[in-house]
Coordinates of C-alpha atoms in Angstrom, one line a residue:
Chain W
X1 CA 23.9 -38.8 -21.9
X2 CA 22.8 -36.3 -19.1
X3 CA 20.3 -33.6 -20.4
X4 CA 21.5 -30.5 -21.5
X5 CA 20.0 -27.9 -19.2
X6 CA 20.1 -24.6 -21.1
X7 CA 21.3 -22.3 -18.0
X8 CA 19.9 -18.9 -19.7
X9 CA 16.6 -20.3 -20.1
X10 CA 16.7 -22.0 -16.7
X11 CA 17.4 -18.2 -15.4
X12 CA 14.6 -17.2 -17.0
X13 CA 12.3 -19.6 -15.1
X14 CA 13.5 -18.3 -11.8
X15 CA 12.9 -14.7 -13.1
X16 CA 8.9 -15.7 -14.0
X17 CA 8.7 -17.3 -10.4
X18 CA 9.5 -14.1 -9.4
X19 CA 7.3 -12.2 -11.5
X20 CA 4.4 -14.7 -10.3
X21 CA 5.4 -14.0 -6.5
X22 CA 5.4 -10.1 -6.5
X23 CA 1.8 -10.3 -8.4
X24 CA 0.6 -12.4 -6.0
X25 CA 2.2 -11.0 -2.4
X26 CA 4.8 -8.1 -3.8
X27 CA 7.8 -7.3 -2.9
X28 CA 7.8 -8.9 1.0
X29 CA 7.3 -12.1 -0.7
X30 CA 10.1 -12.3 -3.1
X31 CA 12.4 -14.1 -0.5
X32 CA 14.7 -16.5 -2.3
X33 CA 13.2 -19.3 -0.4
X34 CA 9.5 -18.3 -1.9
X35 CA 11.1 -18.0 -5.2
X36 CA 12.8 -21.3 -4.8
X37 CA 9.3 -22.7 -4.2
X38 CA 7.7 -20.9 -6.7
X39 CA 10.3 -22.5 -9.6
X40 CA 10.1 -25.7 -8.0
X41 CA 13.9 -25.7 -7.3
X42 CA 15.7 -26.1 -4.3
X43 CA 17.9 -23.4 -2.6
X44 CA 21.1 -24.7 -3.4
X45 CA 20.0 -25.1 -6.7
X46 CA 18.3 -21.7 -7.5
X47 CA 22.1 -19.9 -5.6
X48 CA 23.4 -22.1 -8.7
X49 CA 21.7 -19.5 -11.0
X50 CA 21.8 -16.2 -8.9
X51 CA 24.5 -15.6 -5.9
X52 CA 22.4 -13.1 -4.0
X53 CA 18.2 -11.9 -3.7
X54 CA 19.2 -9.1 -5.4
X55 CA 21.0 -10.3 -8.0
X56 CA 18.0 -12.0 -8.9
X57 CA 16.1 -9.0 -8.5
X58 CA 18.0 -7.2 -11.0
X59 CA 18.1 -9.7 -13.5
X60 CA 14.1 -10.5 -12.9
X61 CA 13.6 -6.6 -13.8
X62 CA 16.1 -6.7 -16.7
X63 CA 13.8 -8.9 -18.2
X64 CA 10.8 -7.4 -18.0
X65 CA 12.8 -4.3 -20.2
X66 CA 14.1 -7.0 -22.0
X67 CA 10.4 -8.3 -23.6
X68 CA 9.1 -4.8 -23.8
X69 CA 12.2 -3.4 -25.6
X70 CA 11.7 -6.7 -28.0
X71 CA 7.9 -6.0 -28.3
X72 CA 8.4 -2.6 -29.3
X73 CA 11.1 -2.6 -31.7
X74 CA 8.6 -5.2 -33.5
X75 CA 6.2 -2.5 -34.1
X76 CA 8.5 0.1 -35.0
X77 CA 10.0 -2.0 -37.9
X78 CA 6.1 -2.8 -39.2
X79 CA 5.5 -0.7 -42.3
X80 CA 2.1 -1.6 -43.3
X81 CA 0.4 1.5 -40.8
X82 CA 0.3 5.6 -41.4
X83 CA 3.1 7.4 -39.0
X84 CA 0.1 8.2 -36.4
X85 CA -1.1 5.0 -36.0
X86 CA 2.4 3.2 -35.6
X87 CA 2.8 6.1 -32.7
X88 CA -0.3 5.2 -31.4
X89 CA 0.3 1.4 -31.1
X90 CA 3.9 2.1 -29.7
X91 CA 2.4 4.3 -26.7
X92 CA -0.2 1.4 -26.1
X93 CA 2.9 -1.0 -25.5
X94 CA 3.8 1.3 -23.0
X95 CA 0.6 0.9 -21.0
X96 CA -0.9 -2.5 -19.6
X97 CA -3.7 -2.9 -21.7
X98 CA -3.3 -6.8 -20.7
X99 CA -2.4 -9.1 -18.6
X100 CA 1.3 -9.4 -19.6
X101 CA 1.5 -5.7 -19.8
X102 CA -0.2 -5.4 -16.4
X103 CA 2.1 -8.2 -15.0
X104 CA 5.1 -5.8 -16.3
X105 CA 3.6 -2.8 -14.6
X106 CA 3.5 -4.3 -11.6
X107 CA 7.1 -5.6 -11.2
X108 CA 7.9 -2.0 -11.9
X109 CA 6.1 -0.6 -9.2
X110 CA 7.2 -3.5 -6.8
X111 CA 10.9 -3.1 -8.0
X112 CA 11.4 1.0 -7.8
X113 CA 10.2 1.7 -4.7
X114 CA 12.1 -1.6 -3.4
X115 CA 15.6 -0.2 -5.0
X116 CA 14.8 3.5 -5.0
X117 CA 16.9 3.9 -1.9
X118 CA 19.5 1.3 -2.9
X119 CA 21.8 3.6 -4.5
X120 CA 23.8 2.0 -7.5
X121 CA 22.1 -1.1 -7.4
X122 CA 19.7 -0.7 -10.0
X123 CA 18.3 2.6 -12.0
X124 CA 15.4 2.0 -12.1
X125 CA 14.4 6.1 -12.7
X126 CA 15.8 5.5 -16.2
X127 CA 14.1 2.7 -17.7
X128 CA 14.3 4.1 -20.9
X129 CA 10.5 5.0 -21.5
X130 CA 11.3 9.0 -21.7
X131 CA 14.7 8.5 -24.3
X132 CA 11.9 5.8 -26.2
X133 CA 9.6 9.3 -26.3
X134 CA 12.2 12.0 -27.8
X135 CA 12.2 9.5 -30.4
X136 CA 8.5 9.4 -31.1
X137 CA 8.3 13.1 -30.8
X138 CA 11.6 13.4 -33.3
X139 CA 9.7 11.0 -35.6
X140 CA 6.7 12.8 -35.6
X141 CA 8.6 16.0 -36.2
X142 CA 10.5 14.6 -39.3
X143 CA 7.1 12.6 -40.8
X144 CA 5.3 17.0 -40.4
X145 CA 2.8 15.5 -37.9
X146 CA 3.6 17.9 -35.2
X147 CA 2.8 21.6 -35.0
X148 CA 5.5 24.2 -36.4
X149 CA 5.0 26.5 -32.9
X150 CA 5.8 24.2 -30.4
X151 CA 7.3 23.3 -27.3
X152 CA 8.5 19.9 -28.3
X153 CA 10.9 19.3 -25.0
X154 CA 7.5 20.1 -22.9
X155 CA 5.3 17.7 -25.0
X156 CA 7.4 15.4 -24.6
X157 CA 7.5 15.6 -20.8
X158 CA 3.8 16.2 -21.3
X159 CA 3.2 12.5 -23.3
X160 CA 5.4 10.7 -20.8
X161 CA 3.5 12.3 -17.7
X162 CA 0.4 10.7 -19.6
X163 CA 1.7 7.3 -20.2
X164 CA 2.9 6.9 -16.7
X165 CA 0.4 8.3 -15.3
X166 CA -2.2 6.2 -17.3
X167 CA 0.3 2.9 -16.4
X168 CA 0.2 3.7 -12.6
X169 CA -3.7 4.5 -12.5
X170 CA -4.6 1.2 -14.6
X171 CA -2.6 -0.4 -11.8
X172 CA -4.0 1.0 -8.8
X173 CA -7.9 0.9 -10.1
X174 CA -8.0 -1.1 -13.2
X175 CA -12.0 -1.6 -13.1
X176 CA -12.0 2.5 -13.6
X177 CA -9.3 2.7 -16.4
X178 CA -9.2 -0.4 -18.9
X179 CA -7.2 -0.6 -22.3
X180 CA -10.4 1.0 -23.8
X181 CA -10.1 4.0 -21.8
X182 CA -6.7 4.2 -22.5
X183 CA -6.4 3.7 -26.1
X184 CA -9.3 6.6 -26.2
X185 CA -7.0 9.0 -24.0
X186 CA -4.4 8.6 -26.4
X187 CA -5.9 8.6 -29.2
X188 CA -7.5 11.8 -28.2
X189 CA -4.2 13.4 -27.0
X190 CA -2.2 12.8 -29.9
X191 CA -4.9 14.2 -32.4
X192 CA -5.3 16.9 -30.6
X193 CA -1.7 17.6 -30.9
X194 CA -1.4 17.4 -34.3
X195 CA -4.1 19.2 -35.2
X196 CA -2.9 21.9 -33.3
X197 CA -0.7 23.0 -36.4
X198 CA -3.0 23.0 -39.0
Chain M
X1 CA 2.2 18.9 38.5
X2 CA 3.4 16.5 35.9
X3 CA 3.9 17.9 32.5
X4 CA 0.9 17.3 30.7
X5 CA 1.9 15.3 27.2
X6 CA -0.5 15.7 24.4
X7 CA -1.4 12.1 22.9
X8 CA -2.2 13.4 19.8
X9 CA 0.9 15.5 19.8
X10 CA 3.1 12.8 20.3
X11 CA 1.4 10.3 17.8
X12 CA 2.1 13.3 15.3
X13 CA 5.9 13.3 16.1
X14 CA 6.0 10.2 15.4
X15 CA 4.4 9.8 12.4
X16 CA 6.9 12.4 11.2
X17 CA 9.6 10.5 12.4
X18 CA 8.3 7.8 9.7
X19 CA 8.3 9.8 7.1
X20 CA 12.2 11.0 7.8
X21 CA 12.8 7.3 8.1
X22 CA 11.4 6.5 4.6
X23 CA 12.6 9.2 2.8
X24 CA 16.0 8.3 4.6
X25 CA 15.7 4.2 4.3
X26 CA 12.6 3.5 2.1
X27 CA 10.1 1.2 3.5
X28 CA 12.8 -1.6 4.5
X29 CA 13.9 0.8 7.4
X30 CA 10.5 1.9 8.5
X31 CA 10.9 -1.1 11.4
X32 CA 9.4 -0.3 14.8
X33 CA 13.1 0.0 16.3
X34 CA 14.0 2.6 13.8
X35 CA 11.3 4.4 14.0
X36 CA 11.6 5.0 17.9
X37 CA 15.2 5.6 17.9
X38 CA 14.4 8.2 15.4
X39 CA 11.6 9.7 17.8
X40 CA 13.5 9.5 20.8
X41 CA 11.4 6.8 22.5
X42 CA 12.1 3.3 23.7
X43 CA 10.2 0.7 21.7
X44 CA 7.8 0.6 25.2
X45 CA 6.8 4.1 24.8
X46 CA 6.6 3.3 21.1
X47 CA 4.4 0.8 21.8
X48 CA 1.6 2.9 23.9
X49 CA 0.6 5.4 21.2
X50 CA 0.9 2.2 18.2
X51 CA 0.3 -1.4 18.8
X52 CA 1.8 -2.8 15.7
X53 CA 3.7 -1.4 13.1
X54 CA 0.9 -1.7 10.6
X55 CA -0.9 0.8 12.8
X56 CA 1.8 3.0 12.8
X57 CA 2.3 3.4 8.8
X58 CA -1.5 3.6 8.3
X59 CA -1.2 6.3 10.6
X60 CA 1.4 8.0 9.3
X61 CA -0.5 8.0 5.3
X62 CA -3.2 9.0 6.9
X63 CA -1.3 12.0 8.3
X64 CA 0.0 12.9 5.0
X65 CA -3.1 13.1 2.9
X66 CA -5.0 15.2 5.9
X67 CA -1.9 17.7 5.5
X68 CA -2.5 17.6 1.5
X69 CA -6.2 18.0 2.0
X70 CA -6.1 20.8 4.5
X71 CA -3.7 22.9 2.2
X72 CA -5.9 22.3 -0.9
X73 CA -9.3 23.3 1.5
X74 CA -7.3 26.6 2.1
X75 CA -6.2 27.6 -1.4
X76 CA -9.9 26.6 -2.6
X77 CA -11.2 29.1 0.0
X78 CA -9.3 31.6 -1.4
X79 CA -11.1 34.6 -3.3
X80 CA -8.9 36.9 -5.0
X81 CA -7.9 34.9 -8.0
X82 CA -9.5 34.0 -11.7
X83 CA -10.9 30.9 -11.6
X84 CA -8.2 29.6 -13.8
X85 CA -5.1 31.0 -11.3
X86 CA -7.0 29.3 -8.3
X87 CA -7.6 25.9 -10.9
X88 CA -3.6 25.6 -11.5
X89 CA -2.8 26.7 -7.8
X90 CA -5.2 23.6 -6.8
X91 CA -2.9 21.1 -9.3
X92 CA 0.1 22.7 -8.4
X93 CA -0.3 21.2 -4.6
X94 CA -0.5 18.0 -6.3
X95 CA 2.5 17.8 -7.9
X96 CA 5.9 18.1 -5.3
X97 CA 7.1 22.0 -6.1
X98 CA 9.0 22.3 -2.5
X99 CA 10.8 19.9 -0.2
X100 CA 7.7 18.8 1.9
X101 CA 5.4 18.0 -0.9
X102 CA 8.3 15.6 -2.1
X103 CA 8.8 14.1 1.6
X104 CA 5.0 13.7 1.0
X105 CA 5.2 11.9 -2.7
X106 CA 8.0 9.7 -1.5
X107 CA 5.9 8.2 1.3
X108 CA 3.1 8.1 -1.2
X109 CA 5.2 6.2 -3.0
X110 CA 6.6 3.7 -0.9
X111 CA 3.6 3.3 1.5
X112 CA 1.2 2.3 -2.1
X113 CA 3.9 -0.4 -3.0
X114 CA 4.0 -1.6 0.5
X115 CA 0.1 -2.0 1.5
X116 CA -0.7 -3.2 -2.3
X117 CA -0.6 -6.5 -1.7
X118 CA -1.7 -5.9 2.2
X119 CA -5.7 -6.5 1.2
X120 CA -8.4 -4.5 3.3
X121 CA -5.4 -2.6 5.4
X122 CA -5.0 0.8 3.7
X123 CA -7.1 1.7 0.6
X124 CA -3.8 3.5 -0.9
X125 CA -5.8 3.5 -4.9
X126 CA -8.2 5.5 -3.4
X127 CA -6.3 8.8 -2.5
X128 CA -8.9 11.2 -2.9
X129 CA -7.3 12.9 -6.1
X130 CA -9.5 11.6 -8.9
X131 CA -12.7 12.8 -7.1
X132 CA -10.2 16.3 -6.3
X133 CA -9.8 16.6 -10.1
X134 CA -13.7 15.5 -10.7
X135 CA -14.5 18.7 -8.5
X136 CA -12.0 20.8 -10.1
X137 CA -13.6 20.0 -13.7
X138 CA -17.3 20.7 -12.3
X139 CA -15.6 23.9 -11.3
X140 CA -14.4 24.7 -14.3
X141 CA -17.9 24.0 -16.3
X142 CA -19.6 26.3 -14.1
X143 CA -17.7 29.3 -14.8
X144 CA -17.7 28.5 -18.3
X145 CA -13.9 27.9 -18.7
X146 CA -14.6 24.2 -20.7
X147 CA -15.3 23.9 -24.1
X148 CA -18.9 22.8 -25.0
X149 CA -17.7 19.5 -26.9
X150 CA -16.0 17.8 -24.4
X151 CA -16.0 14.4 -23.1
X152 CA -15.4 15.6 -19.7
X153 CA -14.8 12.0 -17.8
X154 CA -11.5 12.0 -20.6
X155 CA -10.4 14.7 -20.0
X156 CA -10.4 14.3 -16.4
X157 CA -8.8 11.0 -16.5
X158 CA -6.1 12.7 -18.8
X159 CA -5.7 15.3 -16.2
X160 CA -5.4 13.0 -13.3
X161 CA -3.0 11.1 -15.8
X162 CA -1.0 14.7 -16.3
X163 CA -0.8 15.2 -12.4
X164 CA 0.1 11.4 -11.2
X165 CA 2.8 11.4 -13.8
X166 CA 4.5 14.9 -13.0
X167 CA 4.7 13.7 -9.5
X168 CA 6.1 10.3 -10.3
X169 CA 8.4 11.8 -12.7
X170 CA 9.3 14.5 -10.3
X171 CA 10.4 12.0 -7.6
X172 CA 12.2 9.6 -9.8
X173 CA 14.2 12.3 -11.4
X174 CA 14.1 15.9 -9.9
X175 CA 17.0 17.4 -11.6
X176 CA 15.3 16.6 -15.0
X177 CA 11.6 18.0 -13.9
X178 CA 11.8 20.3 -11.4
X179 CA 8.9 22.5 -10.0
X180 CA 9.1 25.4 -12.9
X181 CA 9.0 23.0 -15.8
X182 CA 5.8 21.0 -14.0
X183 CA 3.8 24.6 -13.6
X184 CA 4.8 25.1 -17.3
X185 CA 3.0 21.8 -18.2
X186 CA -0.4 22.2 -16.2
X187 CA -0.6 25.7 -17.3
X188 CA 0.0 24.8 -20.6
X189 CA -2.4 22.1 -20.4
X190 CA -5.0 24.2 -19.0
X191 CA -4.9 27.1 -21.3
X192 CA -4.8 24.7 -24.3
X193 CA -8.2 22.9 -22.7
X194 CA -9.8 26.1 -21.7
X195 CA -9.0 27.4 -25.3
X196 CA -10.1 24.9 -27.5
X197 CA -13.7 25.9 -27.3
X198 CA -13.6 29.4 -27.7

């Protein structure tokens, strides 16, 4: 009987061979025939699993939401924390703090400034990190953590401009910013904020 | 007498051909053709004020920070404001409020994700706005507008943070952040900071 190749999961390969080649030489190296290589497939096989580059792309960064959505729904349904801290250790999935995280980061970066003027392609300006923090801030609201006098749209614009903005520095210069650093920042910010009421 | 062409001119003109280019194509399109069609030259001419393209973009980034910096040097030498108007007038050229600091964050952009993986070419992580924002803090200590407890590295990482991601933001989605809403933020941010020792 011929093996049963699962085709999701064999799409799955090719999209961690592309991961692996934009860490290791960005976007200019993501050809399909470097990905081919990479997954240890042949052309004709890897245009099997994805008809064009960036088809493969898309589904490559689809993933990447994919496993972070996943990860972060998993905290959100743990119980066993106080309201701040399960904010807290959602806004650290949002930053690379390891090597996976770091590995996401960076397909990110590769992937928005390679389809930012691709229009229609793939949206990558909504990747669903500022919609993920309304809901925070909305949670935070409901549990009385947050201030009575407040500007919660500009917070929230606030909190995201952080995250990002910690994401994109930890990529750039990781020796200066670590997950320490981070985690401290964060911390810092959000007490600060809800404190601000009381 | 032949018309006398400024080098330096001309390397200028080109350089801001590149940027129309990007902002136009993204980095895919920034190819040595393009660019010289754009600049009304022939590839030849091209070719006498850049040898390779690499030259070129470097160039190019280059051209855009010494704009930035030469803006910032001006506002800094500026006396009749409060400390804390000239501080937020400093962070506010950071952040793309007009068309031209938003030509300037989009080559940012695309010229970081290019030269990433482009080791020892173009030091892209080192922008010169973390040691900016280190200055700005030192400033603000000296005129007593920081709080004695204050872990001043923190909050300057959070500030760079604030800054980094308002741009990014501001790029990726203009209509959602647009130039009021960022001077809301940093002013915000400020007055919280500057108020939360007195």
């Amino acid at each position: 009987m011929p093996k049963l190749i699962d085709h999701e999961k064999r799409r799955e390969q090719i999209a961690e061979a592309t991961w692996r080649i934009i860490l290791e030489r960005g976007m200019e190296g993501a050809t399909v025939r470097n990905i081919a290589k990479e997954a240890g497939l042949s052309l004709g096989a890897l245009r099997h699993y994805f008809a064009t580059q960036d088809e493969l792309l898309i589904y490559a960064m689809t993933l990447v939401k994919e496993r972070a959505t996943a990860r972060i729904a998993k905290i959100a349904s743990q119980e066993p924390f106080t309201p701040k801290e399960q904010i807290i250790r959602l806004l650290l999935e949002l930053v690379p703090t390891n090597q996976e995280k770091m590995a996401e980061a960076e397909v990110w970066f590769a992937f928005t400034a390679y389809f930012r003027h691709k229009q229609g392609v793939f949206d990558a300006m909504h990747d669903g990190i500022y919609a993920g923090l309304q809901k925070v801030m909305n949670y935070a609201e409901q549990v009385g953590l947050l201030p009575k006098k407040m500007d919660k749209e500009l917070e929230t614009e606030k909190l995201y401009a952080i995250v990002d903005g910690l994401a994109l520095h930890a990529l750039l210069d990781p020796k200066r910013l670590d997950g320490k650093q981070m985690e401290r920042i964060l911390v810092q910010h959000l007490t600060e904020l809800f404190e601000r009421g009381s």
